[in-house]
mmCIF file of C-alpha atoms (C1' of nucleotides) in Angstrom:
data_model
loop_
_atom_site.group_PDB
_atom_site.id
_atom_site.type_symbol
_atom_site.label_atom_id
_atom_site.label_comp_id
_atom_site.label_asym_id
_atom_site.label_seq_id
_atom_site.Cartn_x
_atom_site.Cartn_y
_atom_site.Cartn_z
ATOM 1 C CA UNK A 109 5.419 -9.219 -15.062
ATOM 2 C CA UNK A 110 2.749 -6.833 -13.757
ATOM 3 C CA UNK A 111 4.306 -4.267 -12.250
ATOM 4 C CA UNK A 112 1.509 -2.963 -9.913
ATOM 5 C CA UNK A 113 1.893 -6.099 -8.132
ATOM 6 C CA UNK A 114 5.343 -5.902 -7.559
ATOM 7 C CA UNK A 115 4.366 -2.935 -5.724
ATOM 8 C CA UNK A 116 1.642 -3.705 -3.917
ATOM 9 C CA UNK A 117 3.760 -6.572 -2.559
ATOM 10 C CA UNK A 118 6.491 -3.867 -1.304
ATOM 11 C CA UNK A 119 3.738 -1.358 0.323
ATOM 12 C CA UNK A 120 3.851 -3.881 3.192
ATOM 13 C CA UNK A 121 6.358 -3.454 5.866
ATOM 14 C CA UNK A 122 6.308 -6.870 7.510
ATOM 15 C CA UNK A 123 6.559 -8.330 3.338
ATOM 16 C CA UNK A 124 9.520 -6.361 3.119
ATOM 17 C CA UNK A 125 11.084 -7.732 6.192
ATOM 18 C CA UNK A 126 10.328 -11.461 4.761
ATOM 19 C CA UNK A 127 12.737 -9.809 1.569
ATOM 20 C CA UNK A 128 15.217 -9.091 3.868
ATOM 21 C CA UNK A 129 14.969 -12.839 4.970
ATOM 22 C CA UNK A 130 15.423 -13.894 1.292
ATOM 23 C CA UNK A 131 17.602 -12.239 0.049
ATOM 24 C CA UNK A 132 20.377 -13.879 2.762
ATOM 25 C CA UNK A 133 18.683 -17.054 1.910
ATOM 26 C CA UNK A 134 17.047 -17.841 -1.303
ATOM 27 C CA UNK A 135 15.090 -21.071 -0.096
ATOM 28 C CA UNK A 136 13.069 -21.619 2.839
ATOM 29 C CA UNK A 137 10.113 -23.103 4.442
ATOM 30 C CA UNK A 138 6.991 -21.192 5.531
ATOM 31 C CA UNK A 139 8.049 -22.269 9.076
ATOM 32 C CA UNK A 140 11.579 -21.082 8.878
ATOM 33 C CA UNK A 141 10.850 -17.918 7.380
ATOM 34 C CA UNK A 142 8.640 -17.441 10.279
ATOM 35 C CA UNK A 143 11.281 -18.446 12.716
ATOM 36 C CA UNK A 144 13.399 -15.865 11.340
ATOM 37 C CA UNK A 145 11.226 -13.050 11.741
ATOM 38 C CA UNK A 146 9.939 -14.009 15.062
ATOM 39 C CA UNK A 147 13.618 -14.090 16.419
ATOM 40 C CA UNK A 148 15.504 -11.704 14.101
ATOM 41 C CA UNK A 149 12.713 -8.750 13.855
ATOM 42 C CA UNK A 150 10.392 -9.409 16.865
ATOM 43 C CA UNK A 151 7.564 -9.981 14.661
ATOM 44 C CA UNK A 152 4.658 -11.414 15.844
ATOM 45 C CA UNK A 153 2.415 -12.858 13.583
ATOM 46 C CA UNK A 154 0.197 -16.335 12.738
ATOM 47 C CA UNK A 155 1.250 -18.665 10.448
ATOM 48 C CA UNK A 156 -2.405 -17.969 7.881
ATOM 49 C CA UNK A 157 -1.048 -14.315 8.356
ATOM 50 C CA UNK A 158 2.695 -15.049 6.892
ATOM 51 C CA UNK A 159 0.842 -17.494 3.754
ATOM 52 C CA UNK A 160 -1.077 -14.555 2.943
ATOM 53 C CA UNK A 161 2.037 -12.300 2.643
ATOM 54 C CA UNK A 162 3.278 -15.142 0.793
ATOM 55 C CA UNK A 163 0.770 -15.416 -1.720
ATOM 56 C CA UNK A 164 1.056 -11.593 -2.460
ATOM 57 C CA UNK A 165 4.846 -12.619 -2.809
ATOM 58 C CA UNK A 166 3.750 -15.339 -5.377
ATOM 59 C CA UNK A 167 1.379 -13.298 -7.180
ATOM 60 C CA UNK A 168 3.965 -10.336 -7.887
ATOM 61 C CA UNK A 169 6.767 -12.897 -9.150
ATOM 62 C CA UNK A 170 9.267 -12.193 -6.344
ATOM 63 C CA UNK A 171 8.419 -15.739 -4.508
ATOM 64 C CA UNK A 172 8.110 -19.239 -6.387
ATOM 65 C CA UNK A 173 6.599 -21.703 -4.081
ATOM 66 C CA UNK A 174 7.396 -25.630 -4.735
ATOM 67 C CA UNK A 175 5.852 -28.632 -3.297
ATOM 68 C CA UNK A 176 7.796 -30.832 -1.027
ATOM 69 C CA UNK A 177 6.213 -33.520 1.199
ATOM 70 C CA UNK A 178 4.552 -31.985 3.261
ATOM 71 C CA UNK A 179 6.577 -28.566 3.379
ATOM 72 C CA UNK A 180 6.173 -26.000 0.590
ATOM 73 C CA UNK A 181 9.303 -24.471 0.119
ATOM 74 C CA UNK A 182 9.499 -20.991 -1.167
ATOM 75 C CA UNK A 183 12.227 -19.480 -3.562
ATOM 76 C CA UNK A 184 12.933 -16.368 -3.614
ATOM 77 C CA UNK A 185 13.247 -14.251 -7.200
ATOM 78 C CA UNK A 186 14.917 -10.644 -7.339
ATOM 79 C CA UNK A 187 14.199 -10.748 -10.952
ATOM 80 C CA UNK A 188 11.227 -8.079 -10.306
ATOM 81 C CA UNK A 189 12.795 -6.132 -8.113
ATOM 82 C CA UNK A 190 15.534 -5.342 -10.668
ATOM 83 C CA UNK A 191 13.472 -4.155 -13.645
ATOM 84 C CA UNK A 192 10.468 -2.454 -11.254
ATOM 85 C CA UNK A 193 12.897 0.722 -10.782
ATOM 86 C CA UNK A 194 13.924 1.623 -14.242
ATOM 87 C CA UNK A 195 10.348 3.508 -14.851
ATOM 88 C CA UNK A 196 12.016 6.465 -13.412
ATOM 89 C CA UNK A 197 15.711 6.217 -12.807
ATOM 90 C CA UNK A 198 17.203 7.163 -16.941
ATOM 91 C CA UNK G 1400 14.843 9.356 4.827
ATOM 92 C CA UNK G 1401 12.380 7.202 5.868
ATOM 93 C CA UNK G 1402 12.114 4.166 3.295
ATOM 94 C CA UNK G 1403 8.875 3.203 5.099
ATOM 95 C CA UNK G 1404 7.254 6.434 3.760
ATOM 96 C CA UNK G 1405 8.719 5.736 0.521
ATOM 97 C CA UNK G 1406 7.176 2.994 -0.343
ATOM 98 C CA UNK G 1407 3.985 3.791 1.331
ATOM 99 C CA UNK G 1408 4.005 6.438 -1.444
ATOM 100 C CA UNK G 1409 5.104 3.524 -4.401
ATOM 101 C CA UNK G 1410 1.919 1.751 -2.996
ATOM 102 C CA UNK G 1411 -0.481 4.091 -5.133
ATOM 103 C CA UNK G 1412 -1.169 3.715 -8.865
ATOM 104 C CA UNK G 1413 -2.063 7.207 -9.602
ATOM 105 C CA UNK G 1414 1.324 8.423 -7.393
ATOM 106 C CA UNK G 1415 2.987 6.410 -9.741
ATOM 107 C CA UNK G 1416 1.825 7.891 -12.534
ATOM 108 C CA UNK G 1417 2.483 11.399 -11.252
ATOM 109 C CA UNK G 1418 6.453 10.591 -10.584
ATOM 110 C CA UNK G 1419 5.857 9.259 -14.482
ATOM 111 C CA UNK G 1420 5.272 12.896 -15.176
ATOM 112 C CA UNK G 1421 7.448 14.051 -12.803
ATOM 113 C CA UNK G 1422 10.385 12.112 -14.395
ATOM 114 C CA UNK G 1423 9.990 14.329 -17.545
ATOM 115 C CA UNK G 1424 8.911 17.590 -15.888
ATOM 116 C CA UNK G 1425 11.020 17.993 -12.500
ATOM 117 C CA UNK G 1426 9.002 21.338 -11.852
ATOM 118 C CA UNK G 1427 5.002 21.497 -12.256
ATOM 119 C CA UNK G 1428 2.251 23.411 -10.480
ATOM 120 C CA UNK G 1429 -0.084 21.442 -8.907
ATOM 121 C CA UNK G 1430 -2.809 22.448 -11.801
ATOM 122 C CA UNK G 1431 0.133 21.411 -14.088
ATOM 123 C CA UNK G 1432 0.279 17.981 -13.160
ATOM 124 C CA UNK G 1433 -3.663 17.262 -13.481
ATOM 125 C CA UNK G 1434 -4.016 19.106 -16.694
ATOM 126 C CA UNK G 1435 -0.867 16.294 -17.537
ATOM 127 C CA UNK G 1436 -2.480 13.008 -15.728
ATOM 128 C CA UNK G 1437 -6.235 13.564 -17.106
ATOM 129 C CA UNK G 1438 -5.082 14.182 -20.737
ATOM 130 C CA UNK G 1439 -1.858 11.860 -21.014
ATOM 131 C CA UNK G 1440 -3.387 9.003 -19.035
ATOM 132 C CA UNK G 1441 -7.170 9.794 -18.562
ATOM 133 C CA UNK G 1442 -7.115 9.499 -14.825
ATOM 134 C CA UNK G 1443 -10.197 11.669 -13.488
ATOM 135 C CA UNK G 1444 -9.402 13.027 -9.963
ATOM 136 C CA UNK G 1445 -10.126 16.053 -8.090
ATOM 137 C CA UNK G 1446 -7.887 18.840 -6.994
ATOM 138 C CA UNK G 1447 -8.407 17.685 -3.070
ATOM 139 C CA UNK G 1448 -7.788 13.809 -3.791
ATOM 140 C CA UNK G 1449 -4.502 14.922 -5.918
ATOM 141 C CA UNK G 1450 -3.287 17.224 -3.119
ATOM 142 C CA UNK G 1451 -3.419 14.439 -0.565
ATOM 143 C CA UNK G 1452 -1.346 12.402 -3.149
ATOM 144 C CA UNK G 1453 1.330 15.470 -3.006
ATOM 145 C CA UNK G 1454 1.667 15.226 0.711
ATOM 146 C CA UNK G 1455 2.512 11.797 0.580
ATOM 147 C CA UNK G 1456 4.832 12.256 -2.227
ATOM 148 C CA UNK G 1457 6.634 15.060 0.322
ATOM 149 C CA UNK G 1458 6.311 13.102 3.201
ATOM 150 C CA UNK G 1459 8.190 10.477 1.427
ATOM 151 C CA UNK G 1460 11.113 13.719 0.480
ATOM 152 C CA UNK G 1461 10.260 12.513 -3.841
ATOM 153 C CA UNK G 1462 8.497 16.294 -3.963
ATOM 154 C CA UNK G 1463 9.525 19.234 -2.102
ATOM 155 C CA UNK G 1464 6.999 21.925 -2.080
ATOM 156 C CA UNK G 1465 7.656 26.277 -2.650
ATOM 157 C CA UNK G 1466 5.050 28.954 -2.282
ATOM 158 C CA UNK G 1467 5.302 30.997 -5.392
ATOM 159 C CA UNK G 1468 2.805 33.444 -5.486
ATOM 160 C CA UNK G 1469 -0.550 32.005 -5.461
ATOM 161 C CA UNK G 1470 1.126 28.702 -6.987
ATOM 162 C CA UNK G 1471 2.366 25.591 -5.328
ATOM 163 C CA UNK G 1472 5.410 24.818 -7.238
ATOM 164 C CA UNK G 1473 6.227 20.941 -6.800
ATOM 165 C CA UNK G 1474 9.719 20.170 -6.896
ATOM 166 C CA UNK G 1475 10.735 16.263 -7.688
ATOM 167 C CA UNK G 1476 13.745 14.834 -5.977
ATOM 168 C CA UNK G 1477 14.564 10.808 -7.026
ATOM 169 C CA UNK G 1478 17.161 11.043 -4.359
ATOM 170 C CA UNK G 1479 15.275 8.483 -2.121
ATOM 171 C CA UNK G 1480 14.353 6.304 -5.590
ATOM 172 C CA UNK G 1481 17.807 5.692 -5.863
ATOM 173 C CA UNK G 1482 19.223 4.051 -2.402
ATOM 174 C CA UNK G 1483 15.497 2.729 -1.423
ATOM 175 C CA UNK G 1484 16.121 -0.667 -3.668
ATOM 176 C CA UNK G 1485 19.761 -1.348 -2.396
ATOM 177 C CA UNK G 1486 18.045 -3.645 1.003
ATOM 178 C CA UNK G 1487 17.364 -6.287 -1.905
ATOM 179 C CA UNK G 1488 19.787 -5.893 -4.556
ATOM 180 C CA UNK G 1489 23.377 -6.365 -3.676
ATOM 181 C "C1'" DA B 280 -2.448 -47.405 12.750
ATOM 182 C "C1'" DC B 281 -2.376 -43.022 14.698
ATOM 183 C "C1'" DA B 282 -0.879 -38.896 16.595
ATOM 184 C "C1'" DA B 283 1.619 -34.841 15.288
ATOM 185 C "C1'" DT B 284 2.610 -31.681 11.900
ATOM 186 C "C1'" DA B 285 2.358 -28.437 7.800
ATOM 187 C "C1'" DC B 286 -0.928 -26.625 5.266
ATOM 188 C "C1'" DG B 287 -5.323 -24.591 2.700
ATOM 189 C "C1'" DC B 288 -9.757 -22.502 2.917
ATOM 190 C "C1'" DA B 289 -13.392 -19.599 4.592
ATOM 191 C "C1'" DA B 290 -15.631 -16.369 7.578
ATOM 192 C "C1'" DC B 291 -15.127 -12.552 10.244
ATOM 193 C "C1'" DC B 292 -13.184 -8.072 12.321
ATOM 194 C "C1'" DA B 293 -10.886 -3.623 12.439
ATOM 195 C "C1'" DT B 294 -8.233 -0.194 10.540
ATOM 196 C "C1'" DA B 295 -5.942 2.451 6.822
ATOM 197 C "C1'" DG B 296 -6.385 4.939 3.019
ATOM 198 C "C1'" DG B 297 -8.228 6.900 -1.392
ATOM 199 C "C1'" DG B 298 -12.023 9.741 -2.768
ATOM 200 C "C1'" DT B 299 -15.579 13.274 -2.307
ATOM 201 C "C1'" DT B 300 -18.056 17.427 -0.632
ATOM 202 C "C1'" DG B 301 -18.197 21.792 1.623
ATOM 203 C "C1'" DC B 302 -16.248 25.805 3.566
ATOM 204 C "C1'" DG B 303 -12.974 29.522 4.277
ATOM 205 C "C1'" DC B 304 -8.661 32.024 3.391
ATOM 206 C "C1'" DG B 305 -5.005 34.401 0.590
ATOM 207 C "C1'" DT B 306 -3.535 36.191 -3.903
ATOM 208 C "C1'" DC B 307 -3.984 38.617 -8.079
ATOM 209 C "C1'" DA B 308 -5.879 41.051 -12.110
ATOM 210 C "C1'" DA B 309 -9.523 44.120 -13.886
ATOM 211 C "C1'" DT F 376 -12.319 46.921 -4.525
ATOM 212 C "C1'" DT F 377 -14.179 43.030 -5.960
ATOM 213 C "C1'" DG F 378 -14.600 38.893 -8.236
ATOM 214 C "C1'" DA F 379 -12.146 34.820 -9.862
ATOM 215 C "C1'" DC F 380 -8.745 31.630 -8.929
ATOM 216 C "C1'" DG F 381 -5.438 28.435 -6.376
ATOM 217 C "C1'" DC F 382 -5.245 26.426 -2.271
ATOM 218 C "C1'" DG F 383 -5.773 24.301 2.757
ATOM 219 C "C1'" DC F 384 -8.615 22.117 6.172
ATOM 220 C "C1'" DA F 385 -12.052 19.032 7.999
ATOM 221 C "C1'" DA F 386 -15.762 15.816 7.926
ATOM 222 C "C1'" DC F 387 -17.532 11.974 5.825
ATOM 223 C "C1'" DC F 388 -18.018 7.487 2.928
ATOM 224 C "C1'" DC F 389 -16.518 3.166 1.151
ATOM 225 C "C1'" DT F 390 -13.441 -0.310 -0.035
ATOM 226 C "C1'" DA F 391 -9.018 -2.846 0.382
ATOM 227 C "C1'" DT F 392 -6.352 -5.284 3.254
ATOM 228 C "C1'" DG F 393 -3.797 -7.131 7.222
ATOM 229 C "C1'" DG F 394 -4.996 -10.008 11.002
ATOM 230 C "C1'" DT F 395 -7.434 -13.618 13.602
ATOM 231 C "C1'" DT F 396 -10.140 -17.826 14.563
ATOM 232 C "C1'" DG F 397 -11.914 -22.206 13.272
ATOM 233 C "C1'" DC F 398 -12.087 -26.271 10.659
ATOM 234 C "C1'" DG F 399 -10.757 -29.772 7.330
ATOM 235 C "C1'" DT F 400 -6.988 -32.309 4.602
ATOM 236 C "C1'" DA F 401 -2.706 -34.474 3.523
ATOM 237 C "C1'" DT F 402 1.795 -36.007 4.871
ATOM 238 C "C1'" DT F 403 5.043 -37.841 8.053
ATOM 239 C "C1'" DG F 404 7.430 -40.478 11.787
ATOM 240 C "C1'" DT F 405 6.995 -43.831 15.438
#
DNA sequence: ACAATACGCAACCATAGGGTTGCGCGTCAA
DNA sequence: TTGACGCGCAACCCTATGGTTGCGTATTGT
């Protein structure tokens, strides 16, 4: 796990809302996910915007993405986020 | 606390590395901390780029700042460390 | 079969942010 | 008092990155 990742997949604010999103539900659609923020947080945004923030997701280990059909459902992994932390709370 | 501004100030490599040292020395100068980044970890920055790192550190409440003499004393706090990961991890 | 849908890819734009240089101002020791 | 040192401020440069638009592809339901 590189942890520079994990953090450069927290520095955004609109990524961290998508956590939020996750971590009350551990699978969902690129569509639903952007449902959610739309009508939970307001957030406007384009679908090629919210893959991007996905892929950053993907690359840092905190999203798993799985082919199905024609959706590509995304799990969510807190793994990460558990172990990034320890560098300086001892 | 703002968490925004704390992990704005996660999103750096080189901030990271200074709450490294930080994490072992709670109180440095601000000459203190380079001496400790360029030998420990070979990072080659100037006193201006550094300085601008500080701010955001303080902005972010992880260093509080005290005029002592001609020396900046940096102060490290990992108050806001400590309740910024609860949103995820529950 | 075919229209709608979910998606990937690529080019492009605009801004944020990390870094540098240059200057000036206090502070302190000789 | 005067020179060296620690620092703040401001202008500037360059790259990373979040966002959009446009197009092509694959999958699905009717």
């Amino acid at each position: 796990m590189d942890k520079d990742l994990v953090f450069k997949a927290l520095a955004d604010p609109t990524r961290r809302l998508m956590l939020d999103e996750f971590s009350e539900r551990k699978e969902q659609t690129l569509y639903e996910l952007m449902a959610r923020l739309i009508m939970r947080h307001k957030v406007a945004i384009s679908r090629q915007a919210l893959a991007k923030h996905v892929d950053v997701l993907e690359e840092a280990g905190l999203v798993s993405s799985e082919k199905r059909g024609k959706y590509r459902m995304l799990v969510f992994d807190d793994g990460p986020l558990r172990t990034v932390m320890d560098r300086w709370l001892k």
